Each structure stands twice: as structure tokens, then as C-alpha cells.
């Protein structure tokens, strides 16, 4: 009975060995996918950093550091992770070398253990949370560097660099990939753990690594939604004539659709495609599918719900910073959808304004910052440094040190959000550099 060595479909005890072969083969593919996807991702970050070096001469040093500085750190961390994974695989992994280690012998994938390697590097992935937190500011900075007509020296050099690195599409699509990478790890590890036997030497380490990276992914999942909303604005902006700058830190598209605008003078009607953002409203004419001639963009100030009257039950008035606009929906249901969305946006503005007022800004400046329309000077920043946005209480520390690293400015923080994001990024980068130096010393 005990001979489990036969590869043939023996009866009795041999059946157990035969049934184990397919799951282990599937596990090998899951393991290889983790490593190969890491290799593809490192290529993406390599291109991102390479493009940054190509355009560095066309942008201020501070903006280059803010956009590409963290990317360089990510490339360093993930390149070393990939190298360690390759070394583990070439040695056959786990407790001993297979076939004499890296001498060209085939890898016994059943004995490859990557859990310890992941646990060594995943603590450094806190750098990704810093990258994610400052993505809005990156997108806004890029939009400013590109110019209204995308004809600046930076825009031209970026286009050339994208072509040189064989990258297509909007650059922001490449910039968001580090944020999109993190949620992939739990998915890949879930699959590998599912296919790993209970008594496998790597199972406990894989579970530990998965728990760690899942925590990072949860933070990024919320940020990822926000970043994808920003990318949506970038794409939408490219379809507008004349070019209208709608990309702004903290801004997102809430609802869009066709409504009829009622002229204030003579009540003539014109059909427009209307875009409601969480801080503004914009309308224009569709000139072809997916392209719009923009008539007006204005900050959102208020709403008038008109009473139900015969033939005019679906009208309402949006109050902007430039004028009031009467709109008419096709049905009462559509009208209420727009009214509820506008109310939610106005509440969002009010909440952000109150947060900045609580932090010490006067009402007027707080409103400007909440709308992303005001810059905070160094004098205005003083009451904000040391304010905890998470606890809404003043921290004793007056600088972004270890005691208040959780500082996160609300959406629409403008220059302050940018400066705080940069400070957090530098702190995380210092920690990662120290961690990497320790790892190299121990080796």
C-alpha cells in the first residue's frame, strides 16, 4: 500500500497522489503569475520614471520632485522585491536549494516559498499610501504644466517621451497604475493561499503577507475611486471646446445629462448637456458624439426648487457664482434626481468649508480653499500645521513629525494639501530608505 511514487493512475492509495497533482500544477501557475505580474509592473514603473527624467528639464524642480520623486522610490522597492523573488525561485525556494541552487537545474515549484520575501517588503509599501494621497495634486499640477491648449514645452516633451517609451493614451493613465497595482496583490495571494496545502511550509507566511497588504489595499481602494474620478475629468476635459479646465483637486463628476435651459428674458428654450460636479455646474452643446462646445462653467452656490405648476412642474433654478440658470427636466423623476444631487454637492461644499474654519481659517478663505479657488500663503498655513483632519483636534506638534503623520487635508485643500502630501511623502521615503539600507546590511 504506501507507494505514492507511481505516476500511473494506480488504485487504492495511489489515487491520493494522483488527485494532488492537478491542484499543485494550478498552484504553480498562480505562483508564477504573482512573479510575472510583478515583472510587468516593474516595467511600467521603469517607463514612468524614464518619462519623468525625459521631461525634468521642462518643469520646476519642486514639481518634478512632487510628481516623480515617489515614483523613483517605488521603482527601487519593487525592483528589489522582484530580484528577491527571482532569487527564491532560482534556488528552488524554501528550506534548501533544488538541484544545487541556481546552476540551471529546473525549479521544483512545489517547494518555492515567497511568503517571507513578501513580508520583508510589504511594510515598505506604506509609500503607496503617500503616493495615493497626493495623486489629486499630481493631476492638477500636470494639467497646469500642460497649459490650456496643451502646447507648452512640457506638453511637447511629454508627448515625445511617451512615444519614445512606446506608451499610448493619457499620461495620467500611466500615473495611476501604482495605485491600481496594490489591490491586485490580495487577489493574487487569495488564489495562491486557496491552492496551498494546509501543511505547506509557506502557507502561514503567505497568510501573514496577505493580511498586511490587504490593510494597505483597503486604504487605497477609497483613494483609487477618487483617482479614477480625476482621470475621468482629464478625459472629459479633452473633449471640450474651447478647452475648459475642469481638473481640480477634490473635484468629481456627480451627474450629467440633457436638460432644457429657460432664458431669463423671454423664456425661450435651448437644450444643453449639463455636467454637475461636487463644487460646480457646467453646460454646453453636443457637437458630435462625445464632444461638447462649452457655454458656461460656474461655481455652485445654491438651488431654488420651483413649485409645481401646470406645464412647469419639472423646472428648477441653479444658483452659480456668475448667474442663476433655470433648467427643465423631461420628467419629475429626473428633476428630483438632479435636485437631490445638487443638494448633496452643496452639503459637501459646506462640510469642507466648516472643516477649514474649524482648523482656524476665516470664513472667506475657508470657502475659497474648500472650492479649490484660493491658495494658502505661509502666513495662512500657520493655524493649519498640527491640525488633525481625522480627529478634528489640534495637535501639540507644530510640524509634520512622527506624532502627526496621519495629517490628511480634505479634498480641495489646494496648496496646503500639496505641501502636506509632500511632507508625508518625504517622511515615508526616509523610512523606506532606512528599511532598504537595513536589508542590504543584513545580507
PDB file of N, CA and C in Angstrom, residues 90-181:
ATOM      1  N   UNK A  90      14.995  30.744  -8.239  1.00  0.00           N
ATOM      2  CA  UNK A  90      16.159  30.107  -8.859  1.00  0.00           C
ATOM      3  C   UNK A  90      16.820  29.106  -7.920  1.00  0.00           C
ATOM      4  N   UNK A  91      16.634  29.315  -6.608  1.00  0.00           N
ATOM      5  CA  UNK A  91      17.224  28.386  -5.644  1.00  0.00           C
ATOM      6  C   UNK A  91      16.292  27.231  -5.323  1.00  0.00           C
ATOM      7  N   UNK A  92      15.120  27.243  -5.897  1.00  0.00           N
ATOM      8  CA  UNK A  92      14.147  26.203  -5.591  1.00  0.00           C
ATOM      9  C   UNK A  92      13.322  26.535  -4.381  1.00  0.00           C
ATOM     10  N   UNK A  93      13.659  27.644  -3.693  1.00  0.00           N
ATOM     11  CA  UNK A  93      12.839  28.151  -2.601  1.00  0.00           C
ATOM     12  C   UNK A  93      12.920  27.337  -1.341  1.00  0.00           C
ATOM     13  N   UNK A  94      12.324  27.899  -0.311  1.00  0.00           N
ATOM     14  CA  UNK A  94      12.123  27.190   0.942  1.00  0.00           C
ATOM     15  C   UNK A  94      13.389  26.812   1.655  1.00  0.00           C
ATOM     16  N   UNK A  95      13.382  25.595   2.196  1.00  0.00           N
ATOM     17  CA  UNK A  95      14.443  25.194   3.101  1.00  0.00           C
ATOM     18  C   UNK A  95      15.736  24.781   2.441  1.00  0.00           C
ATOM     19  N   UNK A  96      15.800  24.593   1.174  1.00  0.00           N
ATOM     20  CA  UNK A  96      17.067  24.172   0.577  1.00  0.00           C
ATOM     21  C   UNK A  96      17.056  24.304  -0.919  1.00  0.00           C
ATOM     22  N   UNK A  97      18.226  24.373  -1.477  1.00  0.00           N
ATOM     23  CA  UNK A  97      18.347  24.514  -2.928  1.00  0.00           C
ATOM     24  C   UNK A  97      17.951  23.231  -3.629  1.00  0.00           C
ATOM     25  N   UNK A  98      17.374  23.402  -4.792  1.00  0.00           N
ATOM     26  CA  UNK A  98      16.969  22.248  -5.590  1.00  0.00           C
ATOM     27  C   UNK A  98      17.969  22.081  -6.721  1.00  0.00           C
ATOM     28  N   UNK A  99      18.524  20.901  -6.807  1.00  0.00           N
ATOM     29  CA  UNK A  99      19.455  20.627  -7.899  1.00  0.00           C
ATOM     30  C   UNK A  99      20.697  21.492  -7.827  1.00  0.00           C
ATOM     31  N   UNK A 100      21.112  21.840  -6.590  1.00  0.00           N
ATOM     32  CA  UNK A 100      22.342  22.623  -6.469  1.00  0.00           C
ATOM     33  C   UNK A 100      22.154  24.108  -6.620  1.00  0.00           C
ATOM     34  N   UNK A 101      20.917  24.628  -6.459  1.00  0.00           N
ATOM     35  CA  UNK A 101      20.699  26.081  -6.488  1.00  0.00           C
ATOM     36  C   UNK A 101      20.613  26.585  -7.912  1.00  0.00           C
ATOM     37  N   UNK A 102      21.165  27.777  -8.133  1.00  0.00           N
ATOM     38  CA  UNK A 102      20.996  28.454  -9.424  1.00  0.00           C
ATOM     39  C   UNK A 102      21.956  27.948 -10.471  1.00  0.00           C
ATOM     40  N   UNK A 103      22.084  26.640 -10.657  1.00  0.00           N
ATOM     41  CA  UNK A 103      23.035  26.112 -11.637  1.00  0.00           C
ATOM     42  C   UNK A 103      22.345  25.677 -12.914  1.00  0.00           C
ATOM     43  N   UNK A 104      21.106  26.183 -13.111  1.00  0.00           N
ATOM     44  CA  UNK A 104      20.392  25.833 -14.337  1.00  0.00           C
ATOM     45  C   UNK A 104      19.431  24.675 -14.156  1.00  0.00           C
ATOM     46  N   UNK A 105      19.429  24.053 -12.974  1.00  0.00           N
ATOM     47  CA  UNK A 105      18.502  22.951 -12.731  1.00  0.00           C
ATOM     48  C   UNK A 105      17.073  23.476 -12.704  1.00  0.00           C
ATOM     49  N   UNK A 106      16.137  22.616 -13.086  1.00  0.00           N
ATOM     50  CA  UNK A 106      14.734  23.002 -13.105  1.00  0.00           C
ATOM     51  C   UNK A 106      14.260  23.316 -11.694  1.00  0.00           C
ATOM     52  N   UNK A 107      13.393  24.296 -11.582  1.00  0.00           N
ATOM     53  CA  UNK A 107      12.850  24.700 -10.285  1.00  0.00           C
ATOM     54  C   UNK A 107      11.757  23.736  -9.861  1.00  0.00           C
ATOM     55  N   UNK A 108      11.824  23.291  -8.628  1.00  0.00           N
ATOM     56  CA  UNK A 108      10.747  22.497  -8.039  1.00  0.00           C
ATOM     57  C   UNK A 108       9.760  23.482  -7.422  1.00  0.00           C
ATOM     58  N   UNK A 109       8.740  23.867  -8.178  1.00  0.00           N
ATOM     59  CA  UNK A 109       7.819  24.910  -7.747  1.00  0.00           C
ATOM     60  C   UNK A 109       7.021  24.528  -6.517  1.00  0.00           C
ATOM     61  N   UNK A 110       6.917  23.245  -6.241  1.00  0.00           N
ATOM     62  CA  UNK A 110       6.167  22.834  -5.052  1.00  0.00           C
ATOM     63  C   UNK A 110       6.875  23.250  -3.770  1.00  0.00           C
ATOM     64  N   UNK A 111       8.188  23.535  -3.876  1.00  0.00           N
ATOM     65  CA  UNK A 111       8.956  23.901  -2.693  1.00  0.00           C
ATOM     66  C   UNK A 111       9.330  25.382  -2.649  1.00  0.00           C
ATOM     67  N   UNK A 112       8.901  26.129  -3.644  1.00  0.00           N
ATOM     68  CA  UNK A 112       9.194  27.566  -3.660  1.00  0.00           C
ATOM     69  C   UNK A 112       8.339  28.273  -2.615  1.00  0.00           C
ATOM     70  N   UNK A 113       8.979  29.060  -1.756  1.00  0.00           N
ATOM     71  CA  UNK A 113       8.290  29.805  -0.697  1.00  0.00           C
ATOM     72  C   UNK A 113       8.598  31.298  -0.857  1.00  0.00           C
ATOM     73  N   UNK A 114       7.553  32.089  -1.102  1.00  0.00           N
ATOM     74  CA  UNK A 114       7.749  33.527  -1.314  1.00  0.00           C
ATOM     75  C   UNK A 114       7.197  34.361  -0.160  1.00  0.00           C
ATOM     76  N   UNK A 115       6.548  33.725   0.807  1.00  0.00           N
ATOM     77  CA  UNK A 115       5.885  34.456   1.886  1.00  0.00           C
ATOM     78  C   UNK A 115       6.835  35.332   2.689  1.00  0.00           C
ATOM     79  N   UNK A 116       7.990  34.789   3.059  1.00  0.00           N
ATOM     80  CA  UNK A 116       8.942  35.565   3.854  1.00  0.00           C
ATOM     81  C   UNK A 116       9.456  36.779   3.082  1.00  0.00           C
ATOM     82  N   UNK A 117       9.663  36.603   1.791  1.00  0.00           N
ATOM     83  CA  UNK A 117      10.117  37.728   0.962  1.00  0.00           C
ATOM     84  C   UNK A 117       9.057  38.832   0.917  1.00  0.00           C
ATOM     85  N   UNK A 118       7.813  38.438   0.742  1.00  0.00           N
ATOM     86  CA  UNK A 118       6.730  39.431   0.718  1.00  0.00           C
ATOM     87  C   UNK A 118       6.623  40.149   2.058  1.00  0.00           C
ATOM     88  N   UNK A 119       6.757  39.398   3.151  1.00  0.00           N
ATOM     89  CA  UNK A 119       6.668  40.008   4.482  1.00  0.00           C
ATOM     90  C   UNK A 119       7.833  40.958   4.754  1.00  0.00           C
ATOM     91  N   UNK A 120       8.948  40.748   4.076  1.00  0.00           N
ATOM     92  CA  UNK A 120      10.094  41.627   4.240  1.00  0.00           C
ATOM     93  C   UNK A 120       9.860  42.967   3.530  1.00  0.00           C
ATOM     94  N   UNK A 121       9.143  42.927   2.377  1.00  0.00           N
ATOM     95  CA  UNK A 121       8.983  44.143   1.582  1.00  0.00           C
ATOM     96  C   UNK A 121       7.652  44.853   1.785  1.00  0.00           C
ATOM     97  N   UNK A 122       6.581  44.149   2.116  1.00  0.00           N
ATOM     98  CA  UNK A 122       5.272  44.784   2.220  1.00  0.00           C
ATOM     99  C   UNK A 122       5.223  45.931   3.231  1.00  0.00           C
ATOM    100  N   UNK A 123       5.963  45.876   4.365  1.00  0.00           N
ATOM    101  CA  UNK A 123       5.937  47.038   5.268  1.00  0.00           C
ATOM    102  C   UNK A 123       6.407  48.329   4.600  1.00  0.00           C
ATOM    103  N   UNK A 124       7.218  48.219   3.561  1.00  0.00           N
ATOM    104  CA  UNK A 124       7.687  49.411   2.845  1.00  0.00           C
ATOM    105  C   UNK A 124       6.613  49.977   1.924  1.00  0.00           C
ATOM    106  N   UNK A 125       5.535  49.230   1.716  1.00  0.00           N
ATOM    107  CA  UNK A 125       4.511  49.659   0.779  1.00  0.00           C
ATOM    108  C   UNK A 125       3.631  50.765   1.348  1.00  0.00           C
ATOM    109  N   UNK A 126       3.912  51.220   2.581  1.00  0.00           N
ATOM    110  CA  UNK A 126       3.208  52.392   3.088  1.00  0.00           C
ATOM    111  C   UNK A 126       3.482  53.587   2.180  1.00  0.00           C
ATOM    112  N   UNK A 127       4.560  53.510   1.422  1.00  0.00           N
ATOM    113  CA  UNK A 127       4.892  54.559   0.470  1.00  0.00           C
ATOM    114  C   UNK A 127       3.771  54.741  -0.549  1.00  0.00           C
ATOM    115  N   UNK A 128       3.047  53.669  -0.850  1.00  0.00           N
ATOM    116  CA  UNK A 128       1.953  53.745  -1.810  1.00  0.00           C
ATOM    117  C   UNK A 128       0.803  54.596  -1.288  1.00  0.00           C
ATOM    118  N   UNK A 129       0.590  54.591   0.029  1.00  0.00           N
ATOM    119  CA  UNK A 129      -0.490  55.422   0.573  1.00  0.00           C
ATOM    120  C   UNK A 129      -0.162  56.899   0.398  1.00  0.00           C
ATOM    121  N   UNK A 130       1.125  57.240   0.530  1.00  0.00           N
ATOM    122  CA  UNK A 130       1.534  58.626   0.315  1.00  0.00           C
ATOM    123  C   UNK A 130       1.346  59.006  -1.159  1.00  0.00           C
ATOM    124  N   UNK A 131       1.722  58.099  -2.044  1.00  0.00           N
ATOM    125  CA  UNK A 131       1.562  58.347  -3.477  1.00  0.00           C
ATOM    126  C   UNK A 131       0.091  58.554  -3.813  1.00  0.00           C
ATOM    127  N   UNK A 132      -0.751  57.717  -3.231  1.00  0.00           N
ATOM    128  CA  UNK A 132      -2.185  57.808  -3.492  1.00  0.00           C
ATOM    129  C   UNK A 132      -2.763  59.111  -2.965  1.00  0.00           C
ATOM    130  N   UNK A 133      -2.350  59.493  -1.757  1.00  0.00           N
ATOM    131  CA  UNK A 133      -2.901  60.701  -1.143  1.00  0.00           C
ATOM    132  C   UNK A 133      -2.582  61.961  -1.931  1.00  0.00           C
ATOM    133  N   UNK A 134      -1.465  61.974  -2.649  1.00  0.00           N
ATOM    134  CA  UNK A 134      -1.099  63.184  -3.376  1.00  0.00           C
ATOM    135  C   UNK A 134      -1.411  63.093  -4.868  1.00  0.00           C
ATOM    136  N   UNK A 135      -2.149  62.064  -5.273  1.00  0.00           N
ATOM    137  CA  UNK A 135      -2.431  61.907  -6.703  1.00  0.00           C
ATOM    138  C   UNK A 135      -3.250  63.075  -7.247  1.00  0.00           C
ATOM    139  N   UNK A 136      -4.241  63.542  -6.483  1.00  0.00           N
ATOM    140  CA  UNK A 136      -5.060  64.669  -6.935  1.00  0.00           C
ATOM    141  C   UNK A 136      -4.182  65.868  -7.266  1.00  0.00           C
ATOM    142  N   UNK A 137      -3.229  66.139  -6.380  1.00  0.00           N
ATOM    143  CA  UNK A 137      -2.332  67.273  -6.593  1.00  0.00           C
ATOM    144  C   UNK A 137      -1.443  67.041  -7.803  1.00  0.00           C
ATOM    145  N   UNK A 138      -1.006  65.788  -8.009  1.00  0.00           N
ATOM    146  CA  UNK A 138      -0.227  65.461  -9.204  1.00  0.00           C
ATOM    147  C   UNK A 138      -1.021  65.767 -10.474  1.00  0.00           C
ATOM    148  N   UNK A 139      -2.265  65.322 -10.500  1.00  0.00           N
ATOM    149  CA  UNK A 139      -3.098  65.512 -11.695  1.00  0.00           C
ATOM    150  C   UNK A 139      -3.324  66.995 -11.967  1.00  0.00           C
ATOM    151  N   UNK A 140      -3.565  67.751 -10.904  1.00  0.00           N
ATOM    152  CA  UNK A 140      -3.781  69.189 -11.075  1.00  0.00           C
ATOM    153  C   UNK A 140      -2.506  69.870 -11.583  1.00  0.00           C
ATOM    154  N   UNK A 141      -1.370  69.500 -11.008  1.00  0.00           N
ATOM    155  CA  UNK A 141      -0.090  70.076 -11.432  1.00  0.00           C
ATOM    156  C   UNK A 141       0.192  69.758 -12.896  1.00  0.00           C
ATOM    157  N   UNK A 142      -0.069  68.527 -13.295  1.00  0.00           N
ATOM    158  CA  UNK A 142       0.134  68.140 -14.696  1.00  0.00           C
ATOM    159  C   UNK A 142      -0.738  68.961 -15.632  1.00  0.00           C
ATOM    160  N   UNK A 143      -1.982  69.169 -15.218  1.00  0.00           N
ATOM    161  CA  UNK A 143      -2.897  69.956 -16.044  1.00  0.00           C
ATOM    162  C   UNK A 143      -2.379  71.377 -16.219  1.00  0.00           C
ATOM    163  N   UNK A 144      -1.831  71.939 -15.160  1.00  0.00           N
ATOM    164  CA  UNK A 144      -1.274  73.297 -15.237  1.00  0.00           C
ATOM    165  C   UNK A 144      -0.039  73.329 -16.130  1.00  0.00           C
ATOM    166  N   UNK A 145       0.807  72.307 -16.020  1.00  0.00           N
ATOM    167  CA  UNK A 145       2.015  72.248 -16.838  1.00  0.00           C
ATOM    168  C   UNK A 145       1.690  72.078 -18.322  1.00  0.00           C
ATOM    169  N   UNK A 146       0.603  71.366 -18.601  1.00  0.00           N
ATOM    170  CA  UNK A 146       0.218  71.119 -19.993  1.00  0.00           C
ATOM    171  C   UNK A 146      -0.295  72.387 -20.674  1.00  0.00           C
ATOM    172  N   UNK A 147      -0.922  73.284 -19.890  1.00  0.00           N
ATOM    173  CA  UNK A 147      -1.479  74.507 -20.464  1.00  0.00           C
ATOM    174  C   UNK A 147      -2.856  74.284 -21.041  1.00  0.00           C
ATOM    175  N   UNK A 148      -3.583  75.362 -21.254  1.00  0.00           N
ATOM    176  CA  UNK A 148      -4.960  75.260 -21.749  1.00  0.00           C
ATOM    177  C   UNK A 148      -5.054  74.570 -23.095  1.00  0.00           C
ATOM    178  N   UNK A 149      -4.083  74.813 -23.957  1.00  0.00           N
ATOM    179  CA  UNK A 149      -4.117  74.229 -25.303  1.00  0.00           C
ATOM    180  C   UNK A 149      -3.110  73.090 -25.479  1.00  0.00           C
ATOM    181  N   UNK A 150      -2.531  72.640 -24.366  1.00  0.00           N
ATOM    182  CA  UNK A 150      -1.534  71.565 -24.387  1.00  0.00           C
ATOM    183  C   UNK A 150      -0.432  71.852 -25.412  1.00  0.00           C
ATOM    184  N   UNK A 151       0.023  73.099 -25.425  1.00  0.00           N
ATOM    185  CA  UNK A 151       1.052  73.495 -26.381  1.00  0.00           C
ATOM    186  C   UNK A 151       2.307  74.026 -25.689  1.00  0.00           C
ATOM    187  N   UNK A 152       2.447  73.738 -24.395  1.00  0.00           N
ATOM    188  CA  UNK A 152       3.629  74.204 -23.676  1.00  0.00           C
ATOM    189  C   UNK A 152       4.832  73.327 -24.015  1.00  0.00           C
ATOM    190  N   UNK A 153       6.024  73.785 -23.615  1.00  0.00           N
ATOM    191  CA  UNK A 153       7.235  72.995 -23.835  1.00  0.00           C
ATOM    192  C   UNK A 153       7.143  71.672 -23.089  1.00  0.00           C
ATOM    193  N   UNK A 154       6.541  71.719 -21.908  1.00  0.00           N
ATOM    194  CA  UNK A 154       6.364  70.483 -21.134  1.00  0.00           C
ATOM    195  C   UNK A 154       5.458  69.505 -21.883  1.00  0.00           C
ATOM    196  N   UNK A 155       4.333  70.004 -22.395  1.00  0.00           N
ATOM    197  CA  UNK A 155       3.384  69.139 -23.107  1.00  0.00           C
ATOM    198  C   UNK A 155       4.044  68.481 -24.313  1.00  0.00           C
ATOM    199  N   UNK A 156       4.832  69.261 -25.071  1.00  0.00           N
ATOM    200  CA  UNK A 156       5.509  68.725 -26.245  1.00  0.00           C
ATOM    201  C   UNK A 156       6.528  67.660 -25.852  1.00  0.00           C
ATOM    202  N   UNK A 157       7.289  67.941 -24.798  1.00  0.00           N
ATOM    203  CA  UNK A 157       8.315  66.984 -24.362  1.00  0.00           C
ATOM    204  C   UNK A 157       7.674  65.730 -23.797  1.00  0.00           C
ATOM    205  N   UNK A 158       6.566  65.883 -23.103  1.00  0.00           N
ATOM    206  CA  UNK A 158       5.867  64.716 -22.548  1.00  0.00           C
ATOM    207  C   UNK A 158       5.351  63.818 -23.661  1.00  0.00           C
ATOM    208  N   UNK A 159       4.804  64.437 -24.694  1.00  0.00           N
ATOM    209  CA  UNK A 159       4.313  63.665 -25.849  1.00  0.00           C
ATOM    210  C   UNK A 159       5.457  62.884 -26.498  1.00  0.00           C
ATOM    211  N   UNK A 160       6.593  63.525 -26.654  1.00  0.00           N
ATOM    212  CA  UNK A 160       7.751  62.854 -27.252  1.00  0.00           C
ATOM    213  C   UNK A 160       8.252  61.721 -26.352  1.00  0.00           C
ATOM    214  N   UNK A 161       8.258  61.960 -25.050  1.00  0.00           N
ATOM    215  CA  UNK A 161       8.728  60.939 -24.111  1.00  0.00           C
ATOM    216  C   UNK A 161       7.795  59.735 -24.093  1.00  0.00           C
ATOM    217  N   UNK A 162       6.491  59.978 -24.172  1.00  0.00           N
ATOM    218  CA  UNK A 162       5.526  58.876 -24.210  1.00  0.00           C
ATOM    219  C   UNK A 162       5.762  58.007 -25.448  1.00  0.00           C
ATOM    220  N   UNK A 163       6.007  58.656 -26.575  1.00  0.00           N
ATOM    221  CA  UNK A 163       6.272  57.911 -27.810  1.00  0.00           C
ATOM    222  C   UNK A 163       7.579  57.134 -27.708  1.00  0.00           C
ATOM    223  N   UNK A 164       8.601  57.767 -27.139  1.00  0.00           N
ATOM    224  CA  UNK A 164       9.906  57.116 -27.017  1.00  0.00           C
ATOM    225  C   UNK A 164       9.832  55.866 -26.144  1.00  0.00           C
ATOM    226  N   UNK A 165       8.950  55.897 -25.156  1.00  0.00           N
ATOM    227  CA  UNK A 165       8.785  54.744 -24.259  1.00  0.00           C
ATOM    228  C   UNK A 165       7.628  53.846 -24.705  1.00  0.00           C
ATOM    229  N   UNK A 166       7.123  54.094 -25.913  1.00  0.00           N
ATOM    230  CA  UNK A 166       6.074  53.265 -26.528  1.00  0.00           C
ATOM    231  C   UNK A 166       4.830  53.188 -25.651  1.00  0.00           C
ATOM    232  N   UNK A 167       4.432  54.337 -25.092  1.00  0.00           N
ATOM    233  CA  UNK A 167       3.243  54.422 -24.266  1.00  0.00           C
ATOM    234  C   UNK A 167       2.161  55.195 -25.010  1.00  0.00           C
ATOM    235  N   UNK A 168       0.934  54.697 -24.957  1.00  0.00           N
ATOM    236  CA  UNK A 168      -0.185  55.350 -25.632  1.00  0.00           C
ATOM    237  C   UNK A 168      -1.206  55.814 -24.595  1.00  0.00           C
ATOM    238  N   UNK A 169      -2.122  56.683 -25.027  1.00  0.00           N
ATOM    239  CA  UNK A 169      -3.150  57.175 -24.127  1.00  0.00           C
ATOM    240  C   UNK A 169      -2.657  58.341 -23.291  1.00  0.00           C
ATOM    241  N   UNK A 170      -3.509  58.768 -22.339  1.00  0.00           N
ATOM    242  CA  UNK A 170      -3.167  59.898 -21.474  1.00  0.00           C
ATOM    243  C   UNK A 170      -2.099  59.485 -20.465  1.00  0.00           C
ATOM    244  N   UNK A 171      -1.193  60.403 -20.175  1.00  0.00           N
ATOM    245  CA  UNK A 171      -0.128  60.123 -19.214  1.00  0.00           C
ATOM    246  C   UNK A 171      -0.703  59.817 -17.836  1.00  0.00           C
ATOM    247  N   UNK A 172      -1.843  60.443 -17.495  1.00  0.00           N
ATOM    248  CA  UNK A 172      -2.463  60.175 -16.198  1.00  0.00           C
ATOM    249  C   UNK A 172      -2.851  58.715 -16.046  1.00  0.00           C
ATOM    250  N   UNK A 173      -3.138  58.047 -17.171  1.00  0.00           N
ATOM    251  CA  UNK A 173      -3.450  56.624 -17.123  1.00  0.00           C
ATOM    252  C   UNK A 173      -2.260  55.796 -16.683  1.00  0.00           C
ATOM    253  N   UNK A 174      -1.065  56.266 -17.014  1.00  0.00           N
ATOM    254  CA  UNK A 174       0.161  55.603 -16.564  1.00  0.00           C
ATOM    255  C   UNK A 174       0.446  55.950 -15.110  1.00  0.00           C
ATOM    256  N   UNK A 175       0.176  57.193 -14.752  1.00  0.00           N
ATOM    257  CA  UNK A 175       0.461  57.679 -13.401  1.00  0.00           C
ATOM    258  C   UNK A 175      -0.396  56.979 -12.351  1.00  0.00           C
ATOM    259  N   UNK A 176      -1.563  56.502 -12.728  1.00  0.00           N
ATOM    260  CA  UNK A 176      -2.462  55.880 -11.757  1.00  0.00           C
ATOM    261  C   UNK A 176      -2.146  54.396 -11.532  1.00  0.00           C
ATOM    262  N   UNK A 177      -1.295  53.817 -12.357  1.00  0.00           N
ATOM    263  CA  UNK A 177      -1.065  52.373 -12.273  1.00  0.00           C
ATOM    264  C   UNK A 177      -0.453  51.909 -10.952  1.00  0.00           C
ATOM    265  N   UNK A 178       0.422  52.689 -10.290  1.00  0.00           N
ATOM    266  CA  UNK A 178       0.884  52.242  -8.969  1.00  0.00           C
ATOM    267  C   UNK A 178      -0.260  52.063  -7.976  1.00  0.00           C
ATOM    268  N   UNK A 179      -1.278  52.915  -8.045  1.00  0.00           N
ATOM    269  CA  UNK A 179      -2.425  52.792  -7.147  1.00  0.00           C
ATOM    270  C   UNK A 179      -3.251  51.563  -7.516  1.00  0.00           C
ATOM    271  N   UNK A 180      -3.352  51.291  -8.806  1.00  0.00           N
ATOM    272  CA  UNK A 180      -4.124  50.132  -9.252  1.00  0.00           C
ATOM    273  C   UNK A 180      -3.406  48.822  -8.964  1.00  0.00           C
ATOM    274  N   UNK A 181      -2.092  48.867  -8.781  1.00  0.00           N
ATOM    275  CA  UNK A 181      -1.321  47.641  -8.551  1.00  0.00           C
ATOM    276  C   UNK A 181      -1.623  47.019  -7.188  1.00  0.00           C
TER     277      UNK A 181
END
